[in-house]
CSV table of C-alpha atoms in Angstrom, one decimal:
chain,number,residue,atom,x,y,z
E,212,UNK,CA,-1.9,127.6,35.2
E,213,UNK,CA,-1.6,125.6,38.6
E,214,UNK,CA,-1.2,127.4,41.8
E,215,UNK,CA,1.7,128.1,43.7
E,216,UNK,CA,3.0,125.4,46.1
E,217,UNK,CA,3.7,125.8,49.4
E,218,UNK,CA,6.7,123.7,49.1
E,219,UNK,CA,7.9,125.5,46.2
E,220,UNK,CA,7.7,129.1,48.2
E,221,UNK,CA,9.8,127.7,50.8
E,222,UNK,CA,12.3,126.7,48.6
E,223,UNK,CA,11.9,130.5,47.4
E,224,UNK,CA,12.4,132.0,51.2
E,225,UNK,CA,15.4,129.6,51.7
E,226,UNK,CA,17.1,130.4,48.6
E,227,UNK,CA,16.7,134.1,48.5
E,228,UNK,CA,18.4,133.3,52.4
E,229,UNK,CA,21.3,130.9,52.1
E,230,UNK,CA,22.1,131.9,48.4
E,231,UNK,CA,22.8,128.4,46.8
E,232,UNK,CA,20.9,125.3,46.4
E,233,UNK,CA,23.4,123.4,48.8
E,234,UNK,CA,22.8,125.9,52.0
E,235,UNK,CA,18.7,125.9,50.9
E,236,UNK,CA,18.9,121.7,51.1
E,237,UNK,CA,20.3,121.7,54.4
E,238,UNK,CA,17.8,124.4,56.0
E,239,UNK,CA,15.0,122.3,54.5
E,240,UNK,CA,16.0,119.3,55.0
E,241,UNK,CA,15.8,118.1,51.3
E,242,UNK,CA,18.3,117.2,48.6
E,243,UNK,CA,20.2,119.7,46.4
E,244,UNK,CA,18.0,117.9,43.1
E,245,UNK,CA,15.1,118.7,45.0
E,246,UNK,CA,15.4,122.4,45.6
E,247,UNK,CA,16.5,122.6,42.2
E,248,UNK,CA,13.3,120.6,41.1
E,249,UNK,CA,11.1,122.7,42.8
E,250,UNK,CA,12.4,126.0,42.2
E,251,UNK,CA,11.6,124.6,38.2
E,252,UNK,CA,8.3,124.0,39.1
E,253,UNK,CA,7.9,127.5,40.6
E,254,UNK,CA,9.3,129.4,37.5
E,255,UNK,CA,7.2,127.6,35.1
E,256,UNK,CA,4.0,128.2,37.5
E,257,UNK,CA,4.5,131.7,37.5
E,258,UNK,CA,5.9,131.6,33.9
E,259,UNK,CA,9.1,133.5,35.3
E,260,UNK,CA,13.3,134.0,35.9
E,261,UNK,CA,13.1,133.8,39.7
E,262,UNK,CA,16.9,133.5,39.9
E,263,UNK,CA,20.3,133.7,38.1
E,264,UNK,CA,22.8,130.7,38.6
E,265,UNK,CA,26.0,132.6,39.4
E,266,UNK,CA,29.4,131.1,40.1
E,267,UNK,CA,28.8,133.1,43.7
E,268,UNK,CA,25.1,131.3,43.9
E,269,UNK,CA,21.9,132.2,43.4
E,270,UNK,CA,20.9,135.8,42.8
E,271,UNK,CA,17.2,136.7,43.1
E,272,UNK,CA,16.4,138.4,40.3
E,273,UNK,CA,13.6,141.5,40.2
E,274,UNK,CA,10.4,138.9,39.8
E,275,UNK,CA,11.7,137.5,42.8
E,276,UNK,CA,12.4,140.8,45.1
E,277,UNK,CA,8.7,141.1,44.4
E,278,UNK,CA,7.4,138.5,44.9
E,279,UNK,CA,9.3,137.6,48.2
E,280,UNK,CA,7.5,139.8,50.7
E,281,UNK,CA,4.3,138.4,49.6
E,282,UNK,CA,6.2,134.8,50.6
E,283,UNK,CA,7.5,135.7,54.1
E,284,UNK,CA,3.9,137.3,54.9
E,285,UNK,CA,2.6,133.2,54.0
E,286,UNK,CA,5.4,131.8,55.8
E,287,UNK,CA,4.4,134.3,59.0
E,288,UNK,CA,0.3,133.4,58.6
E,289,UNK,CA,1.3,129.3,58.2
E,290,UNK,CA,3.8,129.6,61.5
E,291,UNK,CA,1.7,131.7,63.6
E,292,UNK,CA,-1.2,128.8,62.8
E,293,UNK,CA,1.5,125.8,63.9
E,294,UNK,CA,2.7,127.7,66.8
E,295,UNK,CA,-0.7,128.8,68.2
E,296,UNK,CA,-1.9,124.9,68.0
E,297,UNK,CA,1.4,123.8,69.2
E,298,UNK,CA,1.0,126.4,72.1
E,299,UNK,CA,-2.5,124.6,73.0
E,300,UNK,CA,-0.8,120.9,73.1
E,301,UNK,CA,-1.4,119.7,76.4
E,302,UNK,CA,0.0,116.0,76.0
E,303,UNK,CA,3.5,115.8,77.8
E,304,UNK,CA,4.8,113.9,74.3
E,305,UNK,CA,6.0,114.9,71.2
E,306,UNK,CA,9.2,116.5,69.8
E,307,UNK,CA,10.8,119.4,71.5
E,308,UNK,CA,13.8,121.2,69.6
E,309,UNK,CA,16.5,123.0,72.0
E,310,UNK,CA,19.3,125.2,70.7
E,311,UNK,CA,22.5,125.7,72.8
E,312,UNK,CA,25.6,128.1,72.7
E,313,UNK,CA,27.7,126.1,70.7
E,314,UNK,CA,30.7,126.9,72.9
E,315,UNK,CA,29.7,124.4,75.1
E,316,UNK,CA,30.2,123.7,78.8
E,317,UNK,CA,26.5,122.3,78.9
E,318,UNK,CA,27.6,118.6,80.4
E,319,UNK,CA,25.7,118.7,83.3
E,320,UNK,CA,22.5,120.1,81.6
E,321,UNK,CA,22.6,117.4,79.4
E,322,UNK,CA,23.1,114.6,82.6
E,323,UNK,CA,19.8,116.2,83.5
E,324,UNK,CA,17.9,116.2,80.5
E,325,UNK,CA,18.8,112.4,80.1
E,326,UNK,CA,17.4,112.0,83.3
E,327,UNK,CA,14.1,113.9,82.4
E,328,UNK,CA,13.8,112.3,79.8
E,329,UNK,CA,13.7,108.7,81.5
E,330,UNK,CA,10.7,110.5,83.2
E,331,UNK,CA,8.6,111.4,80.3
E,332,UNK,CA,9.1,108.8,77.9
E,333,UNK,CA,6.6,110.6,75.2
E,334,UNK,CA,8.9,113.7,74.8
E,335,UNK,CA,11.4,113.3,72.4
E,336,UNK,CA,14.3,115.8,72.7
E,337,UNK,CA,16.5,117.3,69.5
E,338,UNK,CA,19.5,119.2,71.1
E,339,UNK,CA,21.8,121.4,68.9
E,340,UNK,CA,24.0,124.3,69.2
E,341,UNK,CA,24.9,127.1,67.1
E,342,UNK,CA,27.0,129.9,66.9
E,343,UNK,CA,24.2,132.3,65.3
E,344,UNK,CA,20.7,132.7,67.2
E,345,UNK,CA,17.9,130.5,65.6
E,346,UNK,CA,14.8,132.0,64.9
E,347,UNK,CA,12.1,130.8,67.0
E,348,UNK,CA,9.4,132.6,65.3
E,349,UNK,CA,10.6,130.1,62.2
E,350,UNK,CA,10.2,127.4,64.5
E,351,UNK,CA,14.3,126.6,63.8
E,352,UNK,CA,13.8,125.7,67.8
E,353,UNK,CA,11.6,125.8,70.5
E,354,UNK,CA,13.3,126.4,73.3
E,355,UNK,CA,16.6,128.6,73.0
E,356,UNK,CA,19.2,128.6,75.8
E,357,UNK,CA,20.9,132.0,75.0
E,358,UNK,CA,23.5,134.3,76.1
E,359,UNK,CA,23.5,137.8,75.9
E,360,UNK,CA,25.1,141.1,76.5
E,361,UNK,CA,24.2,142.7,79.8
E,362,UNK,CA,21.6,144.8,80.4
E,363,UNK,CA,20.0,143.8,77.0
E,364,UNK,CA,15.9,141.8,77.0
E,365,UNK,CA,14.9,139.5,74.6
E,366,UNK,CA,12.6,141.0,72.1
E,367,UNK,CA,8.6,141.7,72.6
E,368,UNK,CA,7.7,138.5,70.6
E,369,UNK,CA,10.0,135.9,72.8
E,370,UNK,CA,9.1,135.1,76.7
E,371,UNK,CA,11.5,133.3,79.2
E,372,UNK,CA,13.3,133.7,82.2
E,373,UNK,CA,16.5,135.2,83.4
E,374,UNK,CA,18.5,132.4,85.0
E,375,UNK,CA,21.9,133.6,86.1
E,376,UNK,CA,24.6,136.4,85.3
E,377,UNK,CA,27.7,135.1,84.0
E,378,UNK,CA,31.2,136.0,85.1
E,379,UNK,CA,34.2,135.4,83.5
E,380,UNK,CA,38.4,135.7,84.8
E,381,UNK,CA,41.4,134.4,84.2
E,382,UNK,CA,42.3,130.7,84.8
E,383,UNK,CA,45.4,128.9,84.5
E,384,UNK,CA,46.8,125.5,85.5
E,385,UNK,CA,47.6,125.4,88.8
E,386,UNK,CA,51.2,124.1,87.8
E,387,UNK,CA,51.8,127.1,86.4
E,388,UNK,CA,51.8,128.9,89.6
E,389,UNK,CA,54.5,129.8,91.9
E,390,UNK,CA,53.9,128.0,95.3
E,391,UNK,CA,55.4,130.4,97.5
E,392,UNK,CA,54.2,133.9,95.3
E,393,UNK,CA,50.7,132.4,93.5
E,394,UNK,CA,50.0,136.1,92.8
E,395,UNK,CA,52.9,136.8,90.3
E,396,UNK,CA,51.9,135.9,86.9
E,397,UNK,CA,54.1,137.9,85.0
E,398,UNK,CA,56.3,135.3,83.7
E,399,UNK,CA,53.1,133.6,82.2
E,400,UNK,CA,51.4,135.0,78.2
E,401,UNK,CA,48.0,134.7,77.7
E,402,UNK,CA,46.5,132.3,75.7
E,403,UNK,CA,44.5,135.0,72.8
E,404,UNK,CA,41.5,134.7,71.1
E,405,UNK,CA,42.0,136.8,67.9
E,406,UNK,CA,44.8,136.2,64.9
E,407,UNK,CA,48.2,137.9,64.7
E,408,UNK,CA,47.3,141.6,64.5
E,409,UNK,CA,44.0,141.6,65.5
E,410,UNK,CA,42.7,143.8,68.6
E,411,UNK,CA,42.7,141.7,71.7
E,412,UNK,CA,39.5,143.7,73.5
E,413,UNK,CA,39.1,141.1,76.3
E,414,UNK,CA,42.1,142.1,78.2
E,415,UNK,CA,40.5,145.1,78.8
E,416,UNK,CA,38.3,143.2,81.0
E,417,UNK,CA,41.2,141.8,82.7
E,418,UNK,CA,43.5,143.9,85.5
E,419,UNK,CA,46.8,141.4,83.7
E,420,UNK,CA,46.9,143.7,80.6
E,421,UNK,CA,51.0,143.8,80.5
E,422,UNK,CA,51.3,140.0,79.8
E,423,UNK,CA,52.1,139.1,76.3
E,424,UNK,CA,49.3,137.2,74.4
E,425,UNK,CA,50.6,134.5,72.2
E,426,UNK,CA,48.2,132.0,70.0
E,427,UNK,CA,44.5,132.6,69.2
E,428,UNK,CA,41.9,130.2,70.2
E,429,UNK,CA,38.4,131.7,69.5
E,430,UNK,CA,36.4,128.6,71.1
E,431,UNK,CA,36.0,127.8,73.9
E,432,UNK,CA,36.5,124.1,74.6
E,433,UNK,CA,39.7,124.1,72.6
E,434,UNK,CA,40.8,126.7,75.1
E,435,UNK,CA,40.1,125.0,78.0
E,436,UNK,CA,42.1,122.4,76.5
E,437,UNK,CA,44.8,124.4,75.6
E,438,UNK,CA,44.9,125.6,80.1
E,439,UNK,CA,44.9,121.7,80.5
E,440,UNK,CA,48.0,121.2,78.3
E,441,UNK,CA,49.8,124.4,80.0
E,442,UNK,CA,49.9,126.7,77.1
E,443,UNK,CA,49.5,129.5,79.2
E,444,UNK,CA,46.8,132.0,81.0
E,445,UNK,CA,43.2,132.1,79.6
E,446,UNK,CA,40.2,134.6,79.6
E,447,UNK,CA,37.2,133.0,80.0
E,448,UNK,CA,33.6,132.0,81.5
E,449,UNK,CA,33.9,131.1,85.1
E,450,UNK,CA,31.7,127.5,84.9
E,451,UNK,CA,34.3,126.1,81.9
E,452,UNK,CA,36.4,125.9,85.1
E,453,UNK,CA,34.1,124.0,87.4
E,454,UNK,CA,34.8,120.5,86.3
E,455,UNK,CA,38.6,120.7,86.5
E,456,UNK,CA,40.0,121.0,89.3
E,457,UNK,CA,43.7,121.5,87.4
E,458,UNK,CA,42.3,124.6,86.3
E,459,UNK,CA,42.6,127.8,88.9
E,460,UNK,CA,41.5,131.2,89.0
E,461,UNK,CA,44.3,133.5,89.2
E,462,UNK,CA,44.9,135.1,92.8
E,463,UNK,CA,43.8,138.9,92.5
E,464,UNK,CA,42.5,138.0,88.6
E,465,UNK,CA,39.1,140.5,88.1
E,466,UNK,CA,36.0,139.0,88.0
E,467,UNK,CA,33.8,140.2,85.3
E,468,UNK,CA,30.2,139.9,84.9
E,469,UNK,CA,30.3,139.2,81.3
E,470,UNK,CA,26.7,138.2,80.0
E,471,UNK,CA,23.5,136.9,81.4
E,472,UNK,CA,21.8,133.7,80.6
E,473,UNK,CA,18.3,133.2,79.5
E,474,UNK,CA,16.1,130.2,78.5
E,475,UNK,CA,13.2,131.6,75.6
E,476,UNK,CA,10.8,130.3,73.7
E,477,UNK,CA,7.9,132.3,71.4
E,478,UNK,CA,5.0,133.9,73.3
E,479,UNK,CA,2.7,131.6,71.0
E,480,UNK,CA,4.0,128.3,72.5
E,481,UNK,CA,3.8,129.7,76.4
E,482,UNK,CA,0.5,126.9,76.8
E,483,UNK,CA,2.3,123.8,75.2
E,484,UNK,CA,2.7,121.7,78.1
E,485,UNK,CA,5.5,119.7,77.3
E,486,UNK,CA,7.3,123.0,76.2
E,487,UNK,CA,6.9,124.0,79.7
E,488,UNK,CA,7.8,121.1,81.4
E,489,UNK,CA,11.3,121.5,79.6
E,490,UNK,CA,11.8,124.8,80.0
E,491,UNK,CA,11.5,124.8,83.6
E,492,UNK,CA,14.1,121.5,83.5
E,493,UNK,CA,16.0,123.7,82.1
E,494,UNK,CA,15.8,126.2,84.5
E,495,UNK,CA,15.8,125.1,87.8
E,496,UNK,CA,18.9,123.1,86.7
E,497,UNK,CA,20.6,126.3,85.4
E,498,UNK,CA,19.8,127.9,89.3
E,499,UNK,CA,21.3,125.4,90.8
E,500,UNK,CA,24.5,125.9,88.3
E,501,UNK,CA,24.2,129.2,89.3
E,502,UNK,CA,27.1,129.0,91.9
E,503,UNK,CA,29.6,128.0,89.1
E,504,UNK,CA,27.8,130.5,86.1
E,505,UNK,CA,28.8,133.7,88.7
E,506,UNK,CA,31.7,133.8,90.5
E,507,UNK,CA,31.8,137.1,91.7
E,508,UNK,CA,32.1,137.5,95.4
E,509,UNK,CA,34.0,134.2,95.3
């Protein structure tokens, strides 16, 4: 009997996470057929029923709870080994993968990433953005741009920086306003963020709790969108306002610091040099956002 492949335990690890061949593919970057393929080859290696095809996906069955921890200790040795030489790259080329909140508002960190990137021709940058945190210690990123509740570090394994709080209030378009009494808002609703029925909890952040919320628009872009086309009042980051000057913060609206901003990578990478060189891109852009990420006192 052959040996197990490494390919064919990470087919393992990414079914027993994303439950069906289709989600395993895309996390490894292979076709369907192939993670099909290999799981095969693993069941006849070890002889085996690692999982049961189930109209709901792919169940792991009790050979495979067994066998699994055994797989995410390899995976742990073989990451720790391509982070730590990684960490000790000292050549300012080379792939550098940065997630993003995928609510956006990131347009003028991009303009400055294009712009280091026209100065280091070698790096090669792979921006995306998710709703759910990657796992760096997977190597799903290198660099995570993150937000996060106040008051709450990063975990022991992850080092960074703290670049900014981040406020949030109440914005509107300045049409909407009264000229003569800017202040009252009452005959405005709030644009909500949560489906018929649903608890609204922002507006407890807000001091314009008596103002009826209509709609629900959970991301942000679309709700800045929504303030442009004069749907109503909306609760949201300060720096989704910077760039349009239609949109206004309403006079006497509360200014919340919301969540802080942080820019993280693992510990293991903290030598790589072209790692660095973007994180602190990253950063001393972000400070001079800062400004625009808290408004409070403004």
């Amino acid at each position: 009997m052959n040996g197990m492949d490494w390919d064919d335990i990470k087919v393992l690890l990414a079914l027993a996470r994303q439950g069906s061949a289709r989600g395993a593919a895309q996390v490894l970057g292979v076709s369907n057929s192939t993670v099909t393929r290999r799981l095969d080859d693993l069941e006849q290696t070890l002889q085996t029923h690692l999982f049961d095809r189930t109209p709901d996906g792919y169940r792991m069955t009790a050979a495979a709870e067994q066998l699994l921890p055994t797989a995410e200790h390899v995976e742990e040795l073989i990451l720790a080994a391509e982070r730590r030489i990684q960490g000790g790259d000292q050549h300012l080329e080379g792939p550098v993968r940065i997630t993003l909140p995928a609510s956006g508002g990131m347009s003028r960190l991009i303009d400055r990433l294009a712009l280091f990137a026209e100065e280091y021709p070698g790096i090669e940058l792979e921006i995306s953005s998710s709703a759910q945190a990657l796992d760096l210690s997977r190597r799903e990123a290198d660099i995570a741009l993150r937000v996060m509740p106040v008051g709450v570090k990063p975990p022991d394994y992850l080092i960074g920086r703290y670049l900014s709080p981040i406020s949030a209030s109440t914005y509107v378009h300045r049409d909407l306003l009264n000229p003569d009494t800017p202040q009252d808002v009452s005959h405005l609703p709030w644009v909500g963020k949560a489906a018929a029925g649903d608890s609204e909890d922002w507006l407890a952040e807000t001091n314009l709790q008596d103002n009826p919320v209509r709609h629900a628009i959970v991301d942000l872009s679309l709700l800045v969108s929504a303030l442009q086309a004069k749907m109503g009042m909306g609760f949201m980051p300060c720096f989704y306002a910077a760039d349009h000057e239609e949109l206004v913060r309403v006079p006497g609206a509360t200014v919340v610091h919301q969540t802080d901003l942080w820019v993280l990578t693992h510990k293991d990478l903290r030598p790589s040099a072209r790692l660095r060189a973007v994180r602190d891109v990253i950063a001393d852009e972000l400070q001079h956002q800062r400004p625009h990420l808290d408004r409070r006192g403004t």
